[in-house]
mmCIF file with all atom_site columns, C-alpha atoms in Angstrom:
data_model
loop_
_atom_site.group_PDB
_atom_site.id
_atom_site.type_symbol
_atom_site.label_atom_id
_atom_site.label_alt_id
_atom_site.label_comp_id
_atom_site.label_asym_id
_atom_site.label_entity_id
_atom_site.label_seq_id
_atom_site.pdbx_PDB_ins_code
_atom_site.Cartn_x
_atom_site.Cartn_y
_atom_site.Cartn_z
_atom_site.occupancy
_atom_site.B_iso_or_equiv
_atom_site.pdbx_formal_charge
_atom_site.auth_seq_id
_atom_site.auth_comp_id
_atom_site.auth_asym_id
_atom_site.auth_atom_id
_atom_site.pdbx_PDB_model_num
ATOM 1   C CA . MET A 1 1   ? -17.973 15.452  52.485 1.00 0.00 ? 896  MET A CA 1
ATOM 2   C CA . LYS A 1 2   ? -21.070 13.148  52.400 1.00 0.00 ? 897  LYS A CA 1
ATOM 3   C CA . THR A 1 3   ? -24.376 14.915  52.869 1.00 0.00 ? 898  THR A CA 1
ATOM 4   C CA . THR A 1 4   ? -27.003 13.200  54.920 1.00 0.00 ? 899  THR A CA 1
ATOM 5   C CA . LEU A 1 5   ? -30.542 13.562  53.325 1.00 0.00 ? 900  LEU A CA 1
ATOM 6   C CA . GLY A 1 6   ? -33.721 13.900  55.201 1.00 0.00 ? 901  GLY A CA 1
ATOM 7   C CA . PRO A 1 7   ? -36.540 11.537  55.211 1.00 0.00 ? 902  PRO A CA 1
ATOM 8   C CA . SER A 1 8   ? -37.873 10.849  51.846 1.00 0.00 ? 903  SER A CA 1
ATOM 9   C CA . GLU A 1 9   ? -40.978 12.555  50.661 1.00 0.00 ? 904  GLU A CA 1
ATOM 10  C CA . PHE A 1 10  ? -42.592 9.398   50.362 1.00 0.00 ? 905  PHE A CA 1
ATOM 11  C CA . LYS A 1 11  ? -42.317 8.198   54.027 1.00 0.00 ? 906  LYS A CA 1
ATOM 12  C CA . ASN A 1 12  ? -45.638 9.529   55.373 1.00 0.00 ? 907  ASN A CA 1
ATOM 13  C CA . LEU A 1 13  ? -47.421 9.894   52.233 1.00 0.00 ? 908  LEU A CA 1
ATOM 14  C CA . LYS A 1 14  ? -50.773 8.502   52.511 1.00 0.00 ? 909  LYS A CA 1
ATOM 15  C CA . GLY A 1 15  ? -52.248 6.450   49.775 1.00 0.00 ? 910  GLY A CA 1
ATOM 16  C CA . ILE A 1 16  ? -49.384 4.257   49.040 1.00 0.00 ? 911  ILE A CA 1
ATOM 17  C CA . GLU A 1 17  ? -47.061 1.501   50.280 1.00 0.00 ? 912  GLU A CA 1
ATOM 18  C CA . TYR A 1 18  ? -43.845 2.759   51.425 1.00 0.00 ? 913  TYR A CA 1
ATOM 19  C CA . PHE A 1 19  ? -41.388 0.633   53.366 1.00 0.00 ? 914  PHE A CA 1
ATOM 20  C CA . LYS A 1 20  ? -39.245 1.634   56.315 1.00 0.00 ? 915  LYS A CA 1
ATOM 21  C CA . PHE A 1 21  ? -36.387 -0.330  54.545 1.00 0.00 ? 916  PHE A CA 1
ATOM 22  C CA . GLU A 1 22  ? -36.520 1.988   51.544 1.00 0.00 ? 917  GLU A CA 1
ATOM 23  C CA . GLU A 1 23  ? -34.956 4.745   53.637 1.00 0.00 ? 918  GLU A CA 1
ATOM 24  C CA . ASP A 1 24  ? -31.665 2.949   53.131 1.00 0.00 ? 919  ASP A CA 1
ATOM 25  C CA . PHE A 1 25  ? -31.772 3.121   49.177 1.00 0.00 ? 920  PHE A CA 1
ATOM 26  C CA . MET A 1 26  ? -29.350 5.716   48.273 1.00 0.00 ? 921  MET A CA 1
ATOM 27  C CA . GLU A 1 27  ? -26.788 5.733   45.343 1.00 0.00 ? 922  GLU A CA 1
ATOM 28  C CA . ASP A 1 28  ? -24.559 8.523   44.691 1.00 0.00 ? 923  ASP A CA 1
ATOM 29  C CA . ASN A 1 29  ? -26.385 10.454  47.737 1.00 0.00 ? 924  ASN A CA 1
ATOM 30  C CA . ILE A 1 30  ? -29.425 10.404  45.571 1.00 0.00 ? 925  ILE A CA 1
ATOM 31  C CA . ARG A 1 31  ? -32.510 8.694   47.214 1.00 0.00 ? 926  ARG A CA 1
ATOM 32  C CA . CYS A 1 32  ? -33.517 5.474   44.911 1.00 0.00 ? 927  CYS A CA 1
ATOM 33  C CA . ILE A 1 33  ? -36.700 5.029   43.194 1.00 0.00 ? 928  ILE A CA 1
ATOM 34  C CA . PRO A 1 34  ? -39.360 3.600   45.694 1.00 0.00 ? 929  PRO A CA 1
ATOM 35  C CA . MET A 1 35  ? -40.898 0.225   45.047 1.00 0.00 ? 930  MET A CA 1
ATOM 36  C CA . ILE A 1 36  ? -44.199 1.537   44.486 1.00 0.00 ? 931  ILE A CA 1
ATOM 37  C CA . VAL A 1 37  ? -42.993 3.674   41.484 1.00 0.00 ? 932  VAL A CA 1
ATOM 38  C CA . ARG A 1 38  ? -40.842 0.782   40.245 1.00 0.00 ? 933  ARG A CA 1
ATOM 39  C CA . PHE A 1 39  ? -43.930 -1.524  40.525 1.00 0.00 ? 934  PHE A CA 1
ATOM 40  C CA . LYS A 1 40  ? -45.984 1.115   38.558 1.00 0.00 ? 935  LYS A CA 1
ATOM 41  C CA . MET A 1 41  ? -43.159 1.625   35.800 1.00 0.00 ? 936  MET A CA 1
ATOM 42  C CA . ASP A 1 42  ? -43.153 -2.163  35.365 1.00 0.00 ? 937  ASP A CA 1
ATOM 43  C CA . ALA A 1 43  ? -46.941 -2.424  34.833 1.00 0.00 ? 938  ALA A CA 1
ATOM 44  C CA . ALA A 1 44  ? -46.374 0.725   32.197 1.00 0.00 ? 939  ALA A CA 1
ATOM 45  C CA . GLY A 1 45  ? -43.478 -0.679  30.357 1.00 0.00 ? 940  GLY A CA 1
ATOM 46  C CA . ILE A 1 46  ? -40.914 2.057   31.046 1.00 0.00 ? 941  ILE A CA 1
ATOM 47  C CA . LYS A 1 47  ? -37.463 1.816   32.288 1.00 0.00 ? 942  LYS A CA 1
ATOM 48  C CA . LEU A 1 48  ? -36.301 4.989   34.345 1.00 0.00 ? 943  LEU A CA 1
ATOM 49  C CA . LYS A 1 49  ? -32.653 5.677   35.278 1.00 0.00 ? 944  LYS A CA 1
ATOM 50  C CA . LEU A 1 50  ? -31.789 7.043   38.558 1.00 0.00 ? 945  LEU A CA 1
ATOM 51  C CA . ALA A 1 51  ? -30.136 10.272  36.741 1.00 0.00 ? 946  ALA A CA 1
ATOM 52  C CA . ALA A 1 52  ? -33.461 10.941  35.257 1.00 0.00 ? 947  ALA A CA 1
ATOM 53  C CA . TRP A 1 53  ? -35.721 10.278  38.379 1.00 0.00 ? 948  TRP A CA 1
ATOM 54  C CA . SER A 1 54  ? -33.264 12.992  40.463 1.00 0.00 ? 949  SER A CA 1
ATOM 55  C CA . LYS A 1 55  ? -34.274 15.567  37.844 1.00 0.00 ? 950  LYS A CA 1
ATOM 56  C CA . PHE A 1 56  ? -38.068 15.388  38.701 1.00 0.00 ? 951  PHE A CA 1
ATOM 57  C CA . ASN A 1 57  ? -39.326 17.588  41.249 1.00 0.00 ? 952  ASN A CA 1
ATOM 58  C CA . ALA A 1 58  ? -40.985 16.275  44.372 1.00 0.00 ? 953  ALA A CA 1
ATOM 59  C CA . SER A 1 59  ? -44.559 16.867  43.236 1.00 0.00 ? 954  SER A CA 1
ATOM 60  C CA . GLU A 1 60  ? -43.651 14.889  40.095 1.00 0.00 ? 955  GLU A CA 1
ATOM 61  C CA . ARG A 1 61  ? -42.265 11.928  41.958 1.00 0.00 ? 956  ARG A CA 1
ATOM 62  C CA . ILE A 1 62  ? -45.188 12.118  44.419 1.00 0.00 ? 957  ILE A CA 1
ATOM 63  C CA . LYS A 1 63  ? -47.670 11.925  41.337 1.00 0.00 ? 958  LYS A CA 1
ATOM 64  C CA . LEU A 1 64  ? -45.773 9.036   39.922 1.00 0.00 ? 959  LEU A CA 1
ATOM 65  C CA . ALA A 1 65  ? -46.059 7.253   43.260 1.00 0.00 ? 960  ALA A CA 1
ATOM 66  C CA . LEU A 1 66  ? -49.888 7.928   43.550 1.00 0.00 ? 961  LEU A CA 1
ATOM 67  C CA . MET A 1 67  ? -51.185 7.286   40.197 1.00 0.00 ? 962  MET A CA 1
ATOM 68  C CA . PRO A 1 68  ? -53.274 4.358   39.692 1.00 0.00 ? 963  PRO A CA 1
ATOM 69  C CA . VAL A 1 69  ? -52.448 1.664   37.354 1.00 0.00 ? 964  VAL A CA 1
ATOM 70  C CA . SER A 1 70  ? -55.258 -0.592  38.329 1.00 0.00 ? 965  SER A CA 1
ATOM 71  C CA . ASN A 1 71  ? -56.627 -0.864  34.630 1.00 0.00 ? 966  ASN A CA 1
ATOM 72  C CA . GLY A 1 72  ? -55.688 -0.268  30.873 1.00 0.00 ? 967  GLY A CA 1
ATOM 73  C CA . ILE A 1 73  ? -56.600 3.341   30.814 1.00 0.00 ? 968  ILE A CA 1
ATOM 74  C CA . GLU A 1 74  ? -54.958 4.050   34.164 1.00 0.00 ? 969  GLU A CA 1
ATOM 75  C CA . THR A 1 75  ? -51.732 2.387   32.833 1.00 0.00 ? 970  THR A CA 1
ATOM 76  C CA . GLN A 1 76  ? -51.741 4.216   29.724 1.00 0.00 ? 971  GLN A CA 1
ATOM 77  C CA . ASN A 1 77  ? -52.034 7.531   31.295 1.00 0.00 ? 972  ASN A CA 1
ATOM 78  C CA . TYR A 1 78  ? -49.088 6.519   33.728 1.00 0.00 ? 973  TYR A CA 1
ATOM 79  C CA . HIS A 1 79  ? -47.107 5.640   30.882 1.00 0.00 ? 974  HIS A CA 1
ATOM 80  C CA . GLN A 1 80  ? -47.669 8.818   28.942 1.00 0.00 ? 975  GLN A CA 1
ATOM 81  C CA . PHE A 1 81  ? -47.024 10.918  31.890 1.00 0.00 ? 976  PHE A CA 1
ATOM 82  C CA . LEU A 1 82  ? -43.600 9.165   32.643 1.00 0.00 ? 977  LEU A CA 1
ATOM 83  C CA . ILE A 1 83  ? -42.414 9.413   28.983 1.00 0.00 ? 978  ILE A CA 1
ATOM 84  C CA . GLY A 1 84  ? -43.351 13.089  29.096 1.00 0.00 ? 979  GLY A CA 1
ATOM 85  C CA . LEU A 1 85  ? -41.469 13.669  32.302 1.00 0.00 ? 980  LEU A CA 1
ATOM 86  C CA . ILE A 1 86  ? -38.369 11.605  30.781 1.00 0.00 ? 981  ILE A CA 1
ATOM 87  C CA . ASN A 1 87  ? -38.536 13.689  27.876 1.00 0.00 ? 982  ASN A CA 1
ATOM 88  C CA . LYS A 1 88  ? -38.933 17.062  29.681 1.00 0.00 ? 983  LYS A CA 1
ATOM 89  C CA . TYR A 1 89  ? -35.691 16.405  31.673 1.00 0.00 ? 984  TYR A CA 1
ATOM 90  C CA . THR A 1 90  ? -33.407 14.306  29.576 1.00 0.00 ? 985  THR A CA 1
ATOM 91  C CA . LYS A 1 91  ? -34.453 15.397  26.111 1.00 0.00 ? 986  LYS A CA 1
ATOM 92  C CA . LYS A 1 92  ? -34.443 11.635  25.106 1.00 0.00 ? 987  LYS A CA 1
ATOM 93  C CA . GLU A 1 93  ? -37.063 9.027   24.324 1.00 0.00 ? 988  GLU A CA 1
ATOM 94  C CA . ALA A 1 94  ? -37.953 6.674   27.160 1.00 0.00 ? 989  ALA A CA 1
ATOM 95  C CA . ASP A 1 95  ? -36.450 3.178   27.112 1.00 0.00 ? 990  ASP A CA 1
ATOM 96  C CA . GLU A 1 96  ? -39.572 0.805   26.770 1.00 0.00 ? 991  GLU A CA 1
ATOM 97  C CA . LEU A 1 97  ? -39.962 -2.618  28.370 1.00 0.00 ? 992  LEU A CA 1
ATOM 98  C CA . ALA A 1 98  ? -41.676 -5.451  27.433 1.00 0.00 ? 993  ALA A CA 1
ATOM 99  C CA . ILE A 1 99  ? -44.468 -5.925  30.016 1.00 0.00 ? 994  ILE A CA 1
ATOM 100 C CA . ASP A 1 100 ? -44.916 -9.248  31.719 1.00 0.00 ? 995  ASP A CA 1
ATOM 101 C CA . PRO A 1 101 ? -48.503 -10.333 31.444 1.00 0.00 ? 996  PRO A CA 1
ATOM 102 C CA . PHE A 1 102 ? -47.573 -13.171 34.252 1.00 0.00 ? 997  PHE A CA 1
ATOM 103 C CA . PRO A 1 103 ? -45.334 -11.349 36.560 1.00 0.00 ? 998  PRO A CA 1
ATOM 104 C CA . GLU A 1 104 ? -43.960 -13.746 39.480 1.00 0.00 ? 999  GLU A CA 1
ATOM 105 C CA . TRP A 1 105 ? -45.116 -11.609 42.013 1.00 0.00 ? 1000 TRP A CA 1
ATOM 106 C CA . GLY A 1 106 ? -48.571 -12.306 40.864 1.00 0.00 ? 1001 GLY A CA 1
ATOM 107 C CA . ASN A 1 107 ? -48.216 -15.952 41.212 1.00 0.00 ? 1002 ASN A CA 1
ATOM 108 C CA . LEU A 1 108 ? -49.816 -17.084 44.568 1.00 0.00 ? 1003 LEU A CA 1
ATOM 109 C CA . LYS A 1 109 ? -49.607 -20.687 43.994 1.00 0.00 ? 1004 LYS A CA 1
ATOM 110 C CA . GLN A 1 110 ? -46.080 -20.944 44.237 1.00 0.00 ? 1005 GLN A CA 1
ATOM 111 C CA . ILE A 1 111 ? -43.190 -18.979 45.492 1.00 0.00 ? 1006 ILE A CA 1
ATOM 112 C CA . PRO A 1 112 ? -40.451 -17.969 42.925 1.00 0.00 ? 1007 PRO A CA 1
ATOM 113 C CA . ILE A 1 113 ? -37.215 -19.911 42.805 1.00 0.00 ? 1008 ILE A CA 1
ATOM 114 C CA . LYS A 1 114 ? -35.052 -16.659 43.390 1.00 0.00 ? 1009 LYS A CA 1
ATOM 115 C CA . ILE A 1 115 ? -37.218 -15.945 46.656 1.00 0.00 ? 1010 ILE A CA 1
ATOM 116 C CA . LYS A 1 116 ? -36.534 -19.431 47.730 1.00 0.00 ? 1011 LYS A CA 1
ATOM 117 C CA . GLU A 1 117 ? -32.601 -19.300 47.155 1.00 0.00 ? 1012 GLU A CA 1
ATOM 118 C CA . LYS A 1 118 ? -32.494 -16.031 48.582 1.00 0.00 ? 1013 LYS A CA 1
ATOM 119 C CA . SER A 1 119 ? -34.420 -16.928 51.867 1.00 0.00 ? 1014 SER A CA 1
ATOM 120 C CA . GLN A 1 120 ? -32.199 -19.852 52.523 1.00 0.00 ? 1015 GLN A CA 1
ATOM 121 C CA . GLU A 1 121 ? -29.245 -17.181 52.998 1.00 0.00 ? 1016 GLU A CA 1
ATOM 122 C CA . PHE A 1 122 ? -31.238 -16.329 56.115 1.00 0.00 ? 1017 PHE A CA 1
ATOM 123 C CA . GLN A 1 123 ? -32.501 -19.568 57.092 1.00 0.00 ? 1018 GLN A CA 1
ATOM 124 C CA . LEU A 1 124 ? -36.103 -18.305 56.241 1.00 0.00 ? 1019 LEU A CA 1
ATOM 125 C CA . ASP A 1 125 ? -38.526 -20.663 54.788 1.00 0.00 ? 1020 ASP A CA 1
ATOM 126 C CA . ILE A 1 126 ? -41.530 -18.764 53.328 1.00 0.00 ? 1021 ILE A CA 1
ATOM 127 C CA . SER A 1 127 ? -44.707 -20.583 53.213 1.00 0.00 ? 1022 SER A CA 1
ATOM 128 C CA . VAL A 1 128 ? -47.056 -20.277 50.301 1.00 0.00 ? 1023 VAL A CA 1
ATOM 129 C CA . ASP A 1 129 ? -49.573 -19.063 52.857 1.00 0.00 ? 1024 ASP A CA 1
ATOM 130 C CA . GLN A 1 130 ? -47.089 -16.145 53.970 1.00 0.00 ? 1025 GLN A CA 1
ATOM 131 C CA . TRP A 1 131 ? -46.712 -15.414 50.280 1.00 0.00 ? 1026 TRP A CA 1
ATOM 132 C CA . GLN A 1 132 ? -50.459 -14.987 49.368 1.00 0.00 ? 1027 GLN A CA 1
ATOM 133 C CA . ASN A 1 133 ? -50.725 -12.845 52.516 1.00 0.00 ? 1028 ASN A CA 1
ATOM 134 C CA . LEU A 1 134 ? -48.289 -10.316 51.441 1.00 0.00 ? 1029 LEU A CA 1
ATOM 135 C CA . THR A 1 135 ? -49.446 -7.343  49.125 1.00 0.00 ? 1030 THR A CA 1
ATOM 136 C CA . ASN A 1 136 ? -48.550 -7.280  45.493 1.00 0.00 ? 1031 ASN A CA 1
ATOM 137 C CA . ILE A 1 137 ? -45.813 -4.344  46.261 1.00 0.00 ? 1032 ILE A CA 1
ATOM 138 C CA . GLN A 1 138 ? -44.379 -6.737  49.211 1.00 0.00 ? 1033 GLN A CA 1
ATOM 139 C CA . ARG A 1 139 ? -44.069 -9.513  46.704 1.00 0.00 ? 1034 ARG A CA 1
ATOM 140 C CA . PHE A 1 140 ? -42.671 -7.183  44.120 1.00 0.00 ? 1035 PHE A CA 1
ATOM 141 C CA . ALA A 1 141 ? -40.257 -5.568  46.565 1.00 0.00 ? 1036 ALA A CA 1
ATOM 142 C CA . LEU A 1 142 ? -39.079 -9.152  47.735 1.00 0.00 ? 1037 LEU A CA 1
ATOM 143 C CA . LEU A 1 143 ? -38.283 -10.154 43.779 1.00 0.00 ? 1038 LEU A CA 1
ATOM 144 C CA . LYS A 1 144 ? -36.208 -6.966  43.141 1.00 0.00 ? 1039 LYS A CA 1
ATOM 145 C CA . LEU A 1 145 ? -34.331 -7.541  46.496 1.00 0.00 ? 1040 LEU A CA 1
ATOM 146 C CA . CYS A 1 146 ? -33.260 -10.743 45.112 1.00 0.00 ? 1041 CYS A CA 1
ATOM 147 C CA . ARG A 1 147 ? -31.362 -9.109  42.124 1.00 0.00 ? 1042 ARG A CA 1
ATOM 148 C CA . PRO A 1 148 ? -27.561 -8.764  42.549 1.00 0.00 ? 1043 PRO A CA 1
ATOM 149 C CA . GLY A 1 149 ? -26.756 -5.271  43.598 1.00 0.00 ? 1044 GLY A CA 1
ATOM 150 C CA . HIS A 1 150 ? -26.706 -2.633  46.114 1.00 0.00 ? 1045 HIS A CA 1
ATOM 151 C CA . GLU A 1 151 ? -30.377 -3.586  47.374 1.00 0.00 ? 1046 GLU A CA 1
ATOM 152 C CA . ASN A 1 152 ? -29.270 -7.217  48.248 1.00 0.00 ? 1047 ASN A CA 1
ATOM 153 C CA . MET A 1 153 ? -28.777 -5.880  51.828 1.00 0.00 ? 1048 MET A CA 1
ATOM 154 C CA . ASN A 1 154 ? -32.256 -4.817  52.410 1.00 0.00 ? 1049 ASN A CA 1
ATOM 155 C CA . PHE A 1 155 ? -33.733 -8.238  51.642 1.00 0.00 ? 1050 PHE A CA 1
ATOM 156 C CA . PRO A 1 156 ? -33.845 -9.413  55.337 1.00 0.00 ? 1051 PRO A CA 1
ATOM 157 C CA . LYS A 1 157 ? -34.510 -5.873  56.377 1.00 0.00 ? 1052 LYS A CA 1
ATOM 158 C CA . ALA A 1 158 ? -37.622 -6.141  54.139 1.00 0.00 ? 1053 ALA A CA 1
ATOM 159 C CA . ALA A 1 159 ? -38.400 -9.718  55.519 1.00 0.00 ? 1054 ALA A CA 1
ATOM 160 C CA . ILE A 1 160 ? -38.538 -8.482  58.801 1.00 0.00 ? 1055 ILE A CA 1
ATOM 161 C CA . GLU A 1 161 ? -40.760 -5.530  58.059 1.00 0.00 ? 1056 GLU A CA 1
ATOM 162 C CA . PHE A 1 162 ? -43.008 -7.854  56.117 1.00 0.00 ? 1057 PHE A CA 1
ATOM 163 C CA . GLY A 1 163 ? -43.124 -10.251 59.367 1.00 0.00 ? 1058 GLY A CA 1
ATOM 164 C CA . LEU A 1 164 ? -41.236 -12.924 57.439 1.00 0.00 ? 1059 LEU A CA 1
ATOM 165 C CA . LEU A 1 165 ? -38.307 -13.000 59.775 1.00 0.00 ? 1060 LEU A CA 1
ATOM 166 C CA . SER A 1 166 ? -37.735 -12.087 63.311 1.00 0.00 ? 1061 SER A CA 1
ATOM 167 C CA . ALA A 1 167 ? -35.499 -9.178  64.102 1.00 0.00 ? 1062 ALA A CA 1
ATOM 168 C CA . GLN A 1 168 ? -31.954 -10.659 65.685 1.00 0.00 ? 1063 GLN A CA 1
#
């Protein structure tokens, strides 16, 4: 019997970007890690598995969404808080990732190839102007949604939500 989850604790949370299409992110009846947290994890160089995420309590998940990462000190604080949670709930060391000093979402001069290829599947031609008008998290989300896997189906939903594609 499949249980349906209510809305995410992030849905109406002030102070973060949370997207409507993220309400569809489910895996094994566990709500997936929201883009805002994934964005910050990339900035902090930490990989988080869904199994560990699901063990965090709501206030810890919300704190991960709200904590800033706009400078080195904030990012280091985020890193330390997240590895502490991972260790607390899994009794394992966190998997660290290399931090990309020039992430593709941050390049405002050109649209990444992955985005262009995925866009073609939906007869979508994103201009550099449109790309520049997206927020960092929106550009990050589109790149994540280009990856093969369960999130792939959310690319057109995100494009509609971001004003890049008309609803059919």
